[in-house]
Amino acid sequence: MSSTRGGIAGIGMTSARTRDRLVERLRAHGIRSEAVLSQIRNVPRHLFVDEALASRAYEDTALPIGRGQTISQPYVVAKMTEALLDGFEGEKVLEIGTGCGYQTAVLASLVKKIYSVERIPELLRRAKQRLRDLDIYNVQFRPGDGWEGWPKYALYDGIIVAAAASVVPEKLLDQLAPGGRLVMPVGAPGYQELMLVTRQRDHFEKKSLGGVSFVPLVHN
Ligand code: SAH
């Protein structure tokens, strides 16, 4: 029974049960990392979508966040985070495509420092504000083109890209530390493979984690 009055407070009243249900669903779909599942339970996803959609925030579905962009499906956020952090060593993560900041918030307490790049300043401004409201301070944001990465703070131990391209941008591979892991949807518009790329001593090892559908990594 969810109250429609009271906005966020109304959602808050039902959220423990609805969040648990989401976590159980992700577990049933194969998410194993308890650390990741507990972040999915803890991060208030309803604060990352428009109030009109808040009642759907704990469904396992992507939702619009304005400017033609979407907040990723929780399963995909969990899957990407789990893949990035499995055997992760180090502390620095580069995120491309901040969007509403939900993925950033899920990752924030699992790593030491996140550098996050978003091309739409308005989305970035709102994401920054949300993370501040949630007392998340280990993220540095930058408006910019994800194809370029963020050379200033490279190398990164992990790189997570929330938008799709037909190839992994060369500059992102250059900015990945030895032993580092990159997770990104690669393929045609509408359907991509979620790829995990690990930087070995003298080559990049690639593995597909299954099919996904992301908005494009726009060429500026
Ligand atoms: N991480 C978000 C999902 C973001 S959707 C979440 O947690 O739900 C993908 C985002 O990538 C959009 O906000 C889009 O504006 C951004 N994006 C697309 N192309 C980009 C580029 N070349 N550089 C930086 N950001 C880009």
GROMACS .gro file of C-alpha atoms and ligand atoms in nm:
model
  246
    1MET     CA    1   0.000   0.000   0.000
    2SER     CA    2   0.181   0.311  -0.111
    3SER     CA    3   0.084   0.662  -0.024
    4THR     CA    4   0.081   0.903  -0.316
    5ARG     CA    5   0.074   1.205  -0.092
    6GLY     CA    6   0.384   1.339   0.067
    7GLY     CA    7   0.607   1.271  -0.234
    8ILE     CA    8   0.943   1.137  -0.123
    9ALA     CA    9   0.823   1.074   0.232
   10GLY     CA   10   0.541   0.859   0.095
   11ILE     CA   11   0.791   0.656  -0.103
   12GLY     CA   12   1.017   0.631   0.199
   13MET     CA   13   0.747   0.459   0.398
   14THR     CA   14   0.725   0.171   0.152
   15SER     CA   15   1.084   0.161   0.044
   16ALA     CA   16   1.226  -0.102   0.282
   17ARG     CA   17   0.996  -0.369   0.147
   18THR     CA   18   1.014  -0.260  -0.215
   19ARG     CA   19   1.393  -0.232  -0.200
   20ASP     CA   20   1.423  -0.580  -0.051
   21ARG     CA   21   1.208  -0.710  -0.332
   22LEU     CA   22   1.441  -0.549  -0.588
   23VAL     CA   23   1.746  -0.700  -0.418
   24GLU     CA   24   1.588  -1.047  -0.420
   25ARG     CA   25   1.511  -1.009  -0.787
   26LEU     CA   26   1.871  -0.917  -0.869
   27ARG     CA   27   1.994  -1.210  -0.659
   28ALA     CA   28   1.759  -1.442  -0.851
   29HIS     CA   29   1.903  -1.305  -1.175
   30GLY     CA   30   2.255  -1.399  -1.070
   31ILE     CA   31   2.405  -1.099  -0.888
   32ARG     CA   32   2.632  -1.255  -0.625
   33SER     CA   33   2.823  -0.971  -0.464
   34GLU     CA   34   2.672  -0.894  -0.124
   35ALA     CA   35   2.856  -0.560  -0.123
   36VAL     CA   36   2.686  -0.462  -0.447
   37LEU     CA   37   2.344  -0.590  -0.338
   38SER     CA   38   2.370  -0.396  -0.016
   39GLN     CA   39   2.446  -0.078  -0.211
   40ILE     CA   40   2.142  -0.139  -0.429
   41ARG     CA   41   1.939  -0.167  -0.111
   42ASN     CA   42   2.094   0.144   0.044
   43VAL     CA   43   2.096   0.394  -0.239
   44PRO     CA   44   1.756   0.569  -0.261
   45ARG     CA   45   1.693   0.534  -0.635
   46HIS     CA   46   1.370   0.732  -0.610
   47LEU     CA   47   1.579   1.046  -0.552
   48PHE     CA   48   1.743   1.001  -0.892
   49VAL     CA   49   1.426   1.010  -1.103
   50ASP     CA   50   1.151   1.269  -1.148
   51GLU     CA   51   0.899   1.274  -0.871
   52ALA     CA   52   0.628   1.158  -1.113
   53LEU     CA   53   0.826   0.834  -1.165
   54ALA     CA   54   0.937   0.786  -0.805
   55SER     CA   55   0.679   0.515  -0.742
   56ARG     CA   56   0.848   0.306  -1.013
   57ALA     CA   57   1.202   0.364  -0.891
   58TYR     CA   58   1.242   0.016  -0.739
   59GLU     CA   59   1.122  -0.170  -1.044
   60ASP     CA   60   1.404  -0.337  -1.232
   61THR     CA   61   1.369  -0.110  -1.530
   62ALA     CA   62   1.539   0.184  -1.698
   63LEU     CA   63   1.353   0.515  -1.665
   64PRO     CA   64   1.384   0.854  -1.839
   65ILE     CA   65   1.590   1.124  -1.665
   66GLY     CA   66   1.537   1.402  -1.920
   67ARG     CA   67   1.734   1.520  -2.224
   68GLY     CA   68   1.664   1.187  -2.394
   69GLN     CA   69   1.878   0.999  -2.140
   70THR     CA   70   1.789   0.717  -1.901
   71ILE     CA   71   1.878   0.593  -1.557
   72SER     CA   72   2.012   0.242  -1.611
   73GLN     CA   73   1.818  -0.066  -1.506
   74PRO     CA   74   1.926  -0.171  -1.151
   75TYR     CA   75   2.023  -0.519  -1.274
   76VAL     CA   76   2.261  -0.367  -1.527
   77VAL     CA   77   2.409  -0.126  -1.271
   78ALA     CA   78   2.461  -0.419  -1.033
   79LYS     CA   79   2.609  -0.639  -1.307
   80MET     CA   80   2.853  -0.370  -1.422
   81THR     CA   81   2.958  -0.281  -1.069
   82GLU     CA   82   3.011  -0.646  -0.979
   83ALA     CA   83   3.217  -0.707  -1.293
   84LEU     CA   84   3.426  -0.396  -1.236
   85LEU     CA   85   3.505  -0.482  -0.874
   86ASP     CA   86   3.560  -0.857  -0.904
   87GLY     CA   87   3.930  -0.892  -0.823
   88PHE     CA   88   3.961  -0.514  -0.832
   89GLU     CA   89   4.284  -0.378  -0.692
   90GLY     CA   90   4.353  -0.012  -0.647
   91GLU     CA   91   4.144   0.288  -0.572
   92LYS     CA   92   4.069   0.503  -0.876
   93VAL     CA   93   3.770   0.460  -1.104
   94LEU     CA   94   3.682   0.664  -1.412
   95GLU     CA   95   3.312   0.677  -1.492
   96ILE     CA   96   3.188   0.792  -1.833
   97GLY     CA   97   2.822   0.905  -1.850
   98THR     CA   98   2.729   1.030  -1.504
   99GLY     CA   99   2.366   1.084  -1.611
  100CYS     CA  100   2.159   1.120  -1.295
  101GLY     CA  101   2.444   0.990  -1.077
  102TYR     CA  102   2.280   0.666  -0.965
  103GLN     CA  103   2.561   0.437  -1.083
  104THR     CA  104   2.807   0.682  -0.924
  105ALA     CA  105   2.626   0.659  -0.591
  106VAL     CA  106   2.616   0.278  -0.600
  107LEU     CA  107   2.989   0.267  -0.666
  108ALA     CA  108   3.092   0.547  -0.432
  109SER     CA  109   3.126   0.356  -0.106
  110LEU     CA  110   3.288   0.057  -0.279
  111VAL     CA  111   3.594   0.241  -0.410
  112LYS     CA  112   3.818   0.516  -0.281
  113LYS     CA  113   3.780   0.776  -0.555
  114ILE     CA  114   3.560   0.824  -0.863
  115TYR     CA  115   3.625   1.060  -1.153
  116SER     CA  116   3.302   1.107  -1.346
  117VAL     CA  117   3.255   1.265  -1.689
  118GLU     CA  118   2.921   1.373  -1.842
  119ARG     CA  119   2.857   1.568  -2.162
  120ILE     CA  120   2.526   1.732  -2.061
  121PRO     CA  121   2.606   2.004  -1.803
  122GLU     CA  122   2.248   2.022  -1.674
  123LEU     CA  123   2.244   1.650  -1.587
  124LEU     CA  124   2.585   1.683  -1.427
  125ARG     CA  125   2.476   1.975  -1.211
  126ARG     CA  126   2.176   1.781  -1.079
  127ALA     CA  127   2.382   1.465  -1.020
  128LYS     CA  128   2.638   1.665  -0.822
  129GLN     CA  129   2.365   1.811  -0.604
  130ARG     CA  130   2.205   1.470  -0.538
  131LEU     CA  131   2.534   1.316  -0.432
  132ARG     CA  132   2.605   1.609  -0.203
  133ASP     CA  133   2.258   1.564  -0.050
  134LEU     CA  134   2.350   1.198   0.015
  135ASP     CA  135   2.681   1.297   0.179
  136ILE     CA  136   2.889   1.138  -0.095
  137TYR     CA  137   3.213   1.334  -0.132
  138ASN     CA  138   3.466   1.103  -0.299
  139VAL     CA  139   3.358   1.190  -0.652
  140GLN     CA  140   3.512   1.448  -0.880
  141PHE     CA  141   3.293   1.556  -1.173
  142ARG     CA  142   3.372   1.707  -1.507
  143PRO     CA  143   3.163   1.817  -1.805
  144GLY     CA  144   3.327   1.675  -2.113
  145ASP     CA  145   3.356   1.417  -2.385
  146GLY     CA  146   3.391   1.062  -2.263
  147TRP     CA  147   3.576   0.960  -2.581
  148GLU     CA  148   3.869   1.155  -2.440
  149GLY     CA  149   3.853   1.000  -2.094
  150TRP     CA  150   4.009   1.222  -1.826
  151PRO     CA  151   4.385   1.218  -1.891
  152LYS     CA  152   4.470   1.439  -1.595
  153TYR     CA  153   4.413   1.167  -1.334
  154ALA     CA  154   4.507   0.859  -1.543
  155LEU     CA  155   4.591   0.577  -1.498
  156TYR     CA  156   4.266   0.432  -1.361
  157ASP     CA  157   4.229   0.096  -1.189
  158GLY     CA  158   3.877   0.069  -1.324
  159ILE     CA  159   3.676   0.237  -1.602
  160ILE     CA  160   3.298   0.208  -1.629
  161VAL     CA  161   3.117   0.343  -1.935
  162ALA     CA  162   2.738   0.388  -1.923
  163ALA     CA  163   2.689   0.460  -2.293
  164ALA     CA  164   2.743   0.240  -2.598
  165ALA     CA  165   2.980   0.256  -2.893
  166SER     CA  166   3.083   0.020  -3.170
  167VAL     CA  167   3.435   0.006  -3.026
  168VAL     CA  168   3.602   0.074  -2.692
  169PRO     CA  169   3.755   0.423  -2.728
  170GLU     CA  170   4.132   0.395  -2.773
  171LYS     CA  171   4.195   0.674  -2.522
  172LEU     CA  172   4.009   0.486  -2.251
  173LEU     CA  173   4.228   0.180  -2.308
  174ASP     CA  174   4.534   0.407  -2.285
  175GLN     CA  175   4.411   0.537  -1.949
  176LEU     CA  176   4.359   0.191  -1.796
  177ALA     CA  177   4.626   0.081  -1.547
  178PRO     CA  178   4.801  -0.256  -1.587
  179GLY     CA  179   4.570  -0.514  -1.429
  180GLY     CA  180   4.284  -0.263  -1.453
  181ARG     CA  181   3.930  -0.349  -1.560
  182LEU     CA  182   3.700  -0.169  -1.802
  183VAL     CA  183   3.327  -0.241  -1.837
  184MET     CA  184   3.134  -0.102  -2.133
  185PRO     CA  185   2.848  -0.185  -2.373
  186VAL     CA  186   2.995  -0.243  -2.720
  187GLY     CA  187   2.791  -0.290  -3.037
  188ALA     CA  188   2.527  -0.141  -3.263
  189PRO     CA  189   2.255   0.103  -3.153
  190GLY     CA  190   1.976  -0.085  -2.977
  191TYR     CA  191   2.172  -0.396  -2.884
  192GLN     CA  192   2.520  -0.434  -2.743
  193GLU     CA  193   2.736  -0.683  -2.561
  194LEU     CA  194   2.842  -0.577  -2.215
  195MET     CA  195   3.220  -0.618  -2.244
  196LEU     CA  196   3.472  -0.665  -1.966
  197VAL     CA  197   3.822  -0.567  -2.078
  198THR     CA  198   4.117  -0.647  -1.854
  199ARG     CA  199   4.458  -0.494  -1.921
  200GLN     CA  200   4.723  -0.765  -1.913
  201ARG     CA  201   5.096  -0.709  -1.939
  202ASP     CA  202   5.103  -0.707  -2.320
  203HIS     CA  203   4.743  -0.732  -2.437
  204PHE     CA  204   4.379  -0.658  -2.351
  205GLU     CA  205   4.168  -0.957  -2.255
  206LYS     CA  206   3.802  -0.928  -2.358
  207LYS     CA  207   3.500  -1.111  -2.230
  208SER     CA  208   3.128  -1.069  -2.300
  209LEU     CA  209   2.893  -1.054  -2.003
  210GLY     CA  210   2.572  -1.069  -2.207
  211GLY     CA  211   2.337  -0.851  -2.406
  212VAL     CA  212   2.232  -0.499  -2.303
  213SER     CA  213   2.083  -0.187  -2.457
  214PHE     CA  214   2.233   0.154  -2.378
  215VAL     CA  215   2.203   0.507  -2.516
  216PRO     CA  216   2.492   0.596  -2.749
  217LEU     CA  217   2.826   0.739  -2.641
  218VAL     CA  218   2.785   1.055  -2.845
  219HIS     CA  219   3.066   1.180  -3.066
  220ASN     CA  220   3.113   1.551  -3.003
  221SAH     N1  221   2.510   0.623  -1.525
  221SAH     C1  222   2.370   0.661  -1.542
  221SAH     C2  223   2.317   0.630  -1.678
  221SAH     C3  224   2.354   0.734  -1.772
  221SAH     S1  225   2.284   0.720  -1.934
  221SAH     C4  226   2.287   0.590  -1.437
  221SAH     O1  227   2.336   0.561  -1.331
  221SAH     O2  228   2.172   0.565  -1.455
  221SAH     C5  229   2.429   0.762  -2.027
  221SAH     C6  230   2.484   0.899  -2.004
  221SAH     O3  231   2.600   0.910  -2.088
  221SAH     C7  232   2.391   1.012  -2.043
  221SAH     O4  233   2.377   1.098  -1.934
  221SAH     C8  234   2.463   1.081  -2.158
  221SAH     O5  235   2.446   1.221  -2.161
  221SAH     C9  236   2.609   1.045  -2.132
  221SAH     N2  237   2.694   1.051  -2.250
  221SAH    C10  238   2.666   1.013  -2.377
  221SAH     N3  239   2.771   1.035  -2.458
  221SAH    C11  240   2.870   1.088  -2.381
  221SAH    C12  241   3.002   1.132  -2.407
  221SAH     N4  242   3.059   1.126  -2.528
  221SAH     N5  243   3.075   1.181  -2.304
  221SAH    C13  244   3.022   1.189  -2.179
  221SAH     N6  245   2.897   1.147  -2.148
  221SAH    C14  246   2.821   1.098  -2.248
   0.00000   0.00000   0.00000
